Amino acid sequence: MDRIKHLLLENRAWAQSKLDIDPGFFAKMAKDQNPEFLFIGCSDSRVPPTEMLNLDPGQMFIHRNIANLVVHTDMNFLSVLQYAVNNLKVPHVIVCGHYNCGGVKAALSTHSLGMLNNWVRNIKDVYFFNKLEVDSQQSEMDRVNKLVELNVIEQVKNLMHTSIVQKAWHERRMPYIHGWVYDINNGLIKTLLTVDPDTKLDSAYRYDFND
């Protein structure tokens, strides 16, 4: 309980520090939100989205899960995506993985992990289709980190294949989609790819919004 009390004291100190800089900070925050970014990241405690990007509250809409997955049957994620893209009209969606990811390690393992097996199966599929490239890496950590990158790229593709993103592309030429990897060893972000609204999609995944 002492740790919980400490957290509450830290909250008071943080709130006061914001008021010391700007007495109207929370009054402005309470009015509305207008974030520029939707961040899809891993739940790992070492990857704090707003802190590592030096952003204030209100600047980033955030969804996090194990290994930053974009799953087409995940209603939690789809609700966040739809609200961010359709209601908040964010111009940028970021998928950010991180090196030495535990979820990716689990996908490379043959150990049964209970319910987690069902979640990391999505990453196992990425591994299966890129097995030669992943297995050609020199060390086990290199294998993990290569799959981290390939997983981010796959999740960006999954975003592109949603009707939510495609409809926004059709109607307002937004959002841009960014694939990043955060290096927990040095705190820096590596850009893997950026996808613009004019990107051509395979007909198997393309929706037609023309009336």
mmCIF file of C-alpha atoms in Angstrom:
data_model
loop_
_atom_site.group_PDB
_atom_site.id
_atom_site.type_symbol
_atom_site.label_atom_id
_atom_site.label_comp_id
_atom_site.label_asym_id
_atom_site.label_seq_id
_atom_site.Cartn_x
_atom_site.Cartn_y
_atom_site.Cartn_z
ATOM 1 C CA MET A 1 0.000 0.000 0.000
ATOM 2 C CA ASP A 2 2.942 2.346 0.592
ATOM 3 C CA ARG A 3 3.767 2.128 -3.121
ATOM 4 C CA ILE A 4 0.209 3.112 -4.027
ATOM 5 C CA LYS A 5 0.355 6.083 -1.654
ATOM 6 C CA HIS A 6 3.634 7.054 -3.273
ATOM 7 C CA LEU A 7 1.997 6.986 -6.716
ATOM 8 C CA LEU A 8 -0.788 9.275 -5.522
ATOM 9 C CA LEU A 9 1.740 11.705 -4.054
ATOM 10 C CA GLU A 10 3.628 11.667 -7.355
ATOM 11 C CA ASN A 11 0.379 12.441 -9.142
ATOM 12 C CA ARG A 12 -0.147 15.512 -6.987
ATOM 13 C CA ALA A 13 3.423 16.641 -7.610
ATOM 14 C CA TRP A 14 3.051 16.154 -11.353
ATOM 15 C CA ALA A 15 -0.257 18.031 -11.496
ATOM 16 C CA GLN A 16 1.214 20.916 -9.523
ATOM 17 C CA SER A 17 4.271 21.040 -11.793
ATOM 18 C CA LYS A 18 1.982 21.491 -14.791
ATOM 19 C CA LEU A 19 0.042 24.252 -13.040
ATOM 20 C CA ASP A 20 3.259 26.004 -12.073
ATOM 21 C CA ILE A 21 4.141 26.271 -15.765
ATOM 22 C CA ASP A 22 0.626 26.983 -17.034
ATOM 23 C CA PRO A 23 -2.191 27.684 -14.511
ATOM 24 C CA GLY A 24 -4.776 26.943 -17.219
ATOM 25 C CA PHE A 25 -3.234 23.648 -18.349
ATOM 26 C CA PHE A 26 -5.933 21.298 -17.055
ATOM 27 C CA ALA A 27 -8.768 23.678 -17.866
ATOM 28 C CA LYS A 28 -7.682 23.563 -21.496
ATOM 29 C CA MET A 29 -7.224 19.789 -21.378
ATOM 30 C CA ALA A 30 -10.756 19.315 -20.051
ATOM 31 C CA LYS A 31 -12.404 21.127 -22.964
ATOM 32 C CA ASP A 32 -11.647 18.661 -25.762
ATOM 33 C CA GLN A 33 -8.931 16.588 -27.367
ATOM 34 C CA ASN A 34 -7.405 17.146 -30.781
ATOM 35 C CA PRO A 35 -4.470 14.727 -31.083
ATOM 36 C CA GLU A 36 -2.353 14.647 -34.198
ATOM 37 C CA PHE A 37 -1.310 11.020 -33.813
ATOM 38 C CA LEU A 38 -2.711 7.576 -33.126
ATOM 39 C CA PHE A 39 0.052 5.468 -31.569
ATOM 40 C CA ILE A 40 -0.259 1.676 -31.707
ATOM 41 C CA GLY A 41 2.420 0.260 -29.448
ATOM 42 C CA CYS A 42 3.437 -2.610 -27.223
ATOM 43 C CA SER A 43 2.253 -2.857 -23.620
ATOM 44 C CA ASP A 44 5.876 -3.258 -22.450
ATOM 45 C CA SER A 45 6.504 -1.028 -19.422
ATOM 46 C CA ARG A 46 9.828 0.127 -20.890
ATOM 47 C CA VAL A 47 8.150 1.784 -23.883
ATOM 48 C CA PRO A 48 6.328 4.950 -22.682
ATOM 49 C CA PRO A 49 4.838 6.559 -25.837
ATOM 50 C CA THR A 50 4.385 10.202 -24.843
ATOM 51 C CA GLU A 51 7.519 10.306 -22.708
ATOM 52 C CA MET A 52 9.855 8.939 -25.380
ATOM 53 C CA LEU A 53 8.433 11.413 -27.909
ATOM 54 C CA ASN A 54 8.425 14.317 -25.453
ATOM 55 C CA LEU A 55 4.705 14.995 -25.941
ATOM 56 C CA ASP A 56 2.172 16.507 -23.547
ATOM 57 C CA PRO A 57 -1.222 15.022 -22.661
ATOM 58 C CA GLY A 58 -3.710 15.604 -25.453
ATOM 59 C CA GLN A 59 -1.232 15.272 -28.317
ATOM 60 C CA MET A 60 -1.451 11.515 -28.888
ATOM 61 C CA PHE A 61 -4.264 8.953 -28.904
ATOM 62 C CA ILE A 62 -2.860 5.600 -27.761
ATOM 63 C CA HIS A 63 -3.648 1.908 -28.135
ATOM 64 C CA ARG A 64 -1.319 -0.711 -26.671
ATOM 65 C CA ASN A 65 -1.276 -4.487 -26.638
ATOM 66 C CA ILE A 66 1.235 -7.336 -26.541
ATOM 67 C CA ALA A 67 3.633 -6.846 -29.500
ATOM 68 C CA ASN A 68 1.712 -3.919 -31.059
ATOM 69 C CA LEU A 69 -0.638 -6.046 -33.173
ATOM 70 C CA VAL A 70 -3.319 -4.902 -35.600
ATOM 71 C CA VAL A 71 -5.836 -7.755 -35.490
ATOM 72 C CA HIS A 72 -8.926 -7.574 -37.704
ATOM 73 C CA THR A 73 -11.113 -9.368 -35.168
ATOM 74 C CA ASP A 74 -10.026 -7.265 -32.178
ATOM 75 C CA MET A 75 -13.035 -5.039 -31.467
ATOM 76 C CA ASN A 76 -11.112 -3.085 -28.842
ATOM 77 C CA PHE A 77 -8.477 -2.094 -31.383
ATOM 78 C CA LEU A 78 -10.992 -1.463 -34.182
ATOM 79 C CA SER A 79 -13.026 0.830 -31.925
ATOM 80 C CA VAL A 80 -9.896 2.857 -31.136
ATOM 81 C CA LEU A 81 -8.922 3.007 -34.808
ATOM 82 C CA GLN A 82 -12.363 4.071 -35.956
ATOM 83 C CA TYR A 83 -12.667 6.773 -33.308
ATOM 84 C CA ALA A 84 -9.181 8.116 -34.005
ATOM 85 C CA VAL A 85 -9.561 8.130 -37.778
ATOM 86 C CA ASN A 86 -13.252 9.015 -38.181
ATOM 87 C CA ASN A 87 -13.955 11.241 -35.186
ATOM 88 C CA LEU A 88 -10.611 12.727 -34.206
ATOM 89 C CA LYS A 89 -9.392 12.675 -37.822
ATOM 90 C CA VAL A 90 -5.785 12.096 -36.886
ATOM 91 C CA PRO A 91 -3.445 12.743 -39.843
ATOM 92 C CA HIS A 92 -0.872 10.187 -38.685
ATOM 93 C CA VAL A 93 -1.103 6.596 -37.427
ATOM 94 C CA ILE A 94 2.066 5.091 -35.958
ATOM 95 C CA VAL A 95 2.766 1.401 -35.393
ATOM 96 C CA CYS A 96 5.749 1.185 -33.058
ATOM 97 C CA GLY A 97 7.417 -2.052 -32.045
ATOM 98 C CA HIS A 98 10.529 -2.364 -29.928
ATOM 99 C CA TYR A 99 13.635 -4.501 -29.982
ATOM 100 C CA ASN A 100 13.916 -7.378 -27.522
ATOM 101 C CA CYS A 101 10.116 -7.673 -27.451
ATOM 102 C CA GLY A 102 8.815 -10.410 -25.146
ATOM 103 C CA GLY A 103 5.802 -11.107 -27.348
ATOM 104 C CA VAL A 104 8.024 -11.676 -30.362
ATOM 105 C CA LYS A 105 10.296 -13.906 -28.283
ATOM 106 C CA ALA A 106 7.233 -15.920 -27.306
ATOM 107 C CA ALA A 107 6.299 -16.332 -30.969
ATOM 108 C CA LEU A 108 9.735 -17.786 -31.713
ATOM 109 C CA SER A 109 9.462 -20.205 -28.810
ATOM 110 C CA THR A 110 7.877 -23.666 -28.847
ATOM 111 C CA HIS A 111 6.750 -23.380 -25.213
ATOM 112 C CA SER A 112 3.022 -23.369 -24.564
ATOM 113 C CA LEU A 113 2.014 -20.123 -22.863
ATOM 114 C CA GLY A 114 -1.663 -20.718 -22.233
ATOM 115 C CA MET A 115 -4.043 -18.094 -23.570
ATOM 116 C CA LEU A 116 -1.088 -16.060 -24.837
ATOM 117 C CA ASN A 117 -0.606 -18.752 -27.516
ATOM 118 C CA ASN A 118 -3.700 -17.446 -29.303
ATOM 119 C CA TRP A 119 -2.399 -13.883 -29.370
ATOM 120 C CA VAL A 120 1.182 -14.560 -30.462
ATOM 121 C CA ARG A 121 -0.127 -16.882 -33.180
ATOM 122 C CA ASN A 122 -0.448 -13.685 -35.220
ATOM 123 C CA ILE A 123 3.310 -13.158 -34.890
ATOM 124 C CA LYS A 124 4.008 -16.833 -35.573
ATOM 125 C CA ASP A 125 2.299 -16.347 -38.933
ATOM 126 C CA VAL A 126 4.669 -13.461 -39.693
ATOM 127 C CA TYR A 127 7.574 -15.733 -38.753
ATOM 128 C CA PHE A 128 6.250 -18.579 -40.909
ATOM 129 C CA PHE A 129 6.114 -16.425 -44.042
ATOM 130 C CA ASN A 130 9.558 -14.944 -43.371
ATOM 131 C CA LYS A 131 11.244 -17.970 -41.846
ATOM 132 C CA LEU A 132 14.308 -18.018 -44.109
ATOM 133 C CA GLU A 133 15.085 -14.351 -43.475
ATOM 134 C CA VAL A 134 14.616 -14.619 -39.709
ATOM 135 C CA ASP A 135 16.534 -17.879 -39.318
ATOM 136 C CA SER A 136 19.459 -16.554 -41.367
ATOM 137 C CA GLN A 137 20.316 -14.033 -38.623
ATOM 138 C CA GLN A 138 23.553 -14.653 -36.734
ATOM 139 C CA SER A 139 22.289 -14.725 -33.147
ATOM 140 C CA GLU A 140 19.080 -15.413 -31.261
ATOM 141 C CA MET A 141 18.700 -11.715 -30.422
ATOM 142 C CA ASP A 142 19.220 -10.833 -34.089
ATOM 143 C CA ARG A 143 16.422 -13.279 -34.937
ATOM 144 C CA VAL A 144 14.127 -11.645 -32.395
ATOM 145 C CA ASN A 145 14.910 -8.139 -33.607
ATOM 146 C CA LYS A 146 14.497 -9.051 -37.286
ATOM 147 C CA LEU A 147 11.071 -10.497 -36.498
ATOM 148 C CA VAL A 148 10.257 -7.345 -34.509
ATOM 149 C CA GLU A 149 10.842 -5.309 -37.677
ATOM 150 C CA LEU A 150 8.957 -7.709 -39.937
ATOM 151 C CA ASN A 151 6.060 -7.738 -37.479
ATOM 152 C CA VAL A 152 5.795 -3.935 -37.567
ATOM 153 C CA ILE A 153 5.747 -4.008 -41.364
ATOM 154 C CA GLU A 154 3.006 -6.644 -41.302
ATOM 155 C CA GLN A 155 0.888 -4.618 -38.869
ATOM 156 C CA VAL A 156 1.198 -1.566 -41.127
ATOM 157 C CA LYS A 157 -0.129 -3.722 -43.974
ATOM 158 C CA ASN A 158 -2.983 -4.869 -41.748
ATOM 159 C CA LEU A 159 -3.880 -1.233 -41.117
ATOM 160 C CA MET A 160 -3.875 -0.507 -44.843
ATOM 161 C CA HIS A 161 -6.240 -3.414 -45.382
ATOM 162 C CA THR A 162 -8.923 -2.099 -43.004
ATOM 163 C CA SER A 163 -11.992 -0.445 -44.480
ATOM 164 C CA ILE A 164 -11.609 2.269 -41.812
ATOM 165 C CA VAL A 165 -8.288 3.477 -43.180
ATOM 166 C CA GLN A 166 -9.254 3.006 -46.816
ATOM 167 C CA LYS A 167 -12.468 5.000 -46.381
ATOM 168 C CA ALA A 168 -10.501 7.871 -44.796
ATOM 169 C CA TRP A 169 -8.004 7.722 -47.665
ATOM 170 C CA HIS A 170 -10.892 7.950 -50.127
ATOM 171 C CA GLU A 171 -12.658 10.816 -48.368
ATOM 172 C CA ARG A 172 -9.831 13.049 -47.092
ATOM 173 C CA ARG A 173 -6.468 11.637 -48.215
ATOM 174 C CA MET A 174 -5.466 10.864 -44.628
ATOM 175 C CA PRO A 175 -3.969 9.343 -42.510
ATOM 176 C CA TYR A 176 -0.340 8.632 -43.274
ATOM 177 C CA ILE A 177 0.829 5.388 -41.656
ATOM 178 C CA HIS A 178 4.273 5.028 -40.109
ATOM 179 C CA GLY A 179 6.138 1.894 -39.049
ATOM 180 C CA TRP A 180 8.721 2.433 -36.316
ATOM 181 C CA VAL A 181 10.908 0.414 -33.969
ATOM 182 C CA TYR A 182 12.039 1.756 -30.599
ATOM 183 C CA ASP A 183 15.461 0.674 -29.374
ATOM 184 C CA ILE A 184 15.276 0.206 -25.609
ATOM 185 C CA ASN A 185 19.083 0.136 -25.488
ATOM 186 C CA ASN A 186 19.485 3.792 -26.460
ATOM 187 C CA GLY A 187 16.001 5.326 -26.465
ATOM 188 C CA LEU A 188 16.041 6.041 -30.201
ATOM 189 C CA ILE A 189 13.427 5.290 -32.856
ATOM 190 C CA LYS A 190 14.166 3.693 -36.217
ATOM 191 C CA THR A 191 11.838 4.424 -39.147
ATOM 192 C CA LEU A 192 11.020 1.319 -41.198
ATOM 193 C CA LEU A 193 8.430 2.657 -43.626
ATOM 194 C CA THR A 194 5.864 5.369 -44.275
ATOM 195 C CA VAL A 195 2.694 4.710 -46.266
ATOM 196 C CA ASP A 196 0.781 7.550 -47.929
ATOM 197 C CA PRO A 197 -2.911 7.616 -48.932
ATOM 198 C CA ASP A 198 -2.061 7.113 -52.622
ATOM 199 C CA THR A 199 -0.531 3.692 -52.008
ATOM 200 C CA LYS A 200 -1.886 1.067 -54.384
ATOM 201 C CA LEU A 201 -3.484 -1.948 -52.750
ATOM 202 C CA ASP A 202 -3.895 -5.424 -54.132
ATOM 203 C CA SER A 203 -7.459 -6.011 -55.331
ATOM 204 C CA ALA A 204 -7.833 -8.816 -52.774
ATOM 205 C CA TYR A 205 -7.713 -6.235 -49.964
ATOM 206 C CA ARG A 206 -9.132 -3.140 -51.680
ATOM 207 C CA TYR A 207 -12.564 -1.726 -50.874
ATOM 208 C CA ASP A 208 -14.538 0.363 -53.352
ATOM 209 C CA PHE A 209 -16.232 3.461 -51.912
ATOM 210 C CA ASN A 210 -17.398 4.965 -55.199
ATOM 211 C CA ASP A 211 -21.187 5.249 -55.382
#
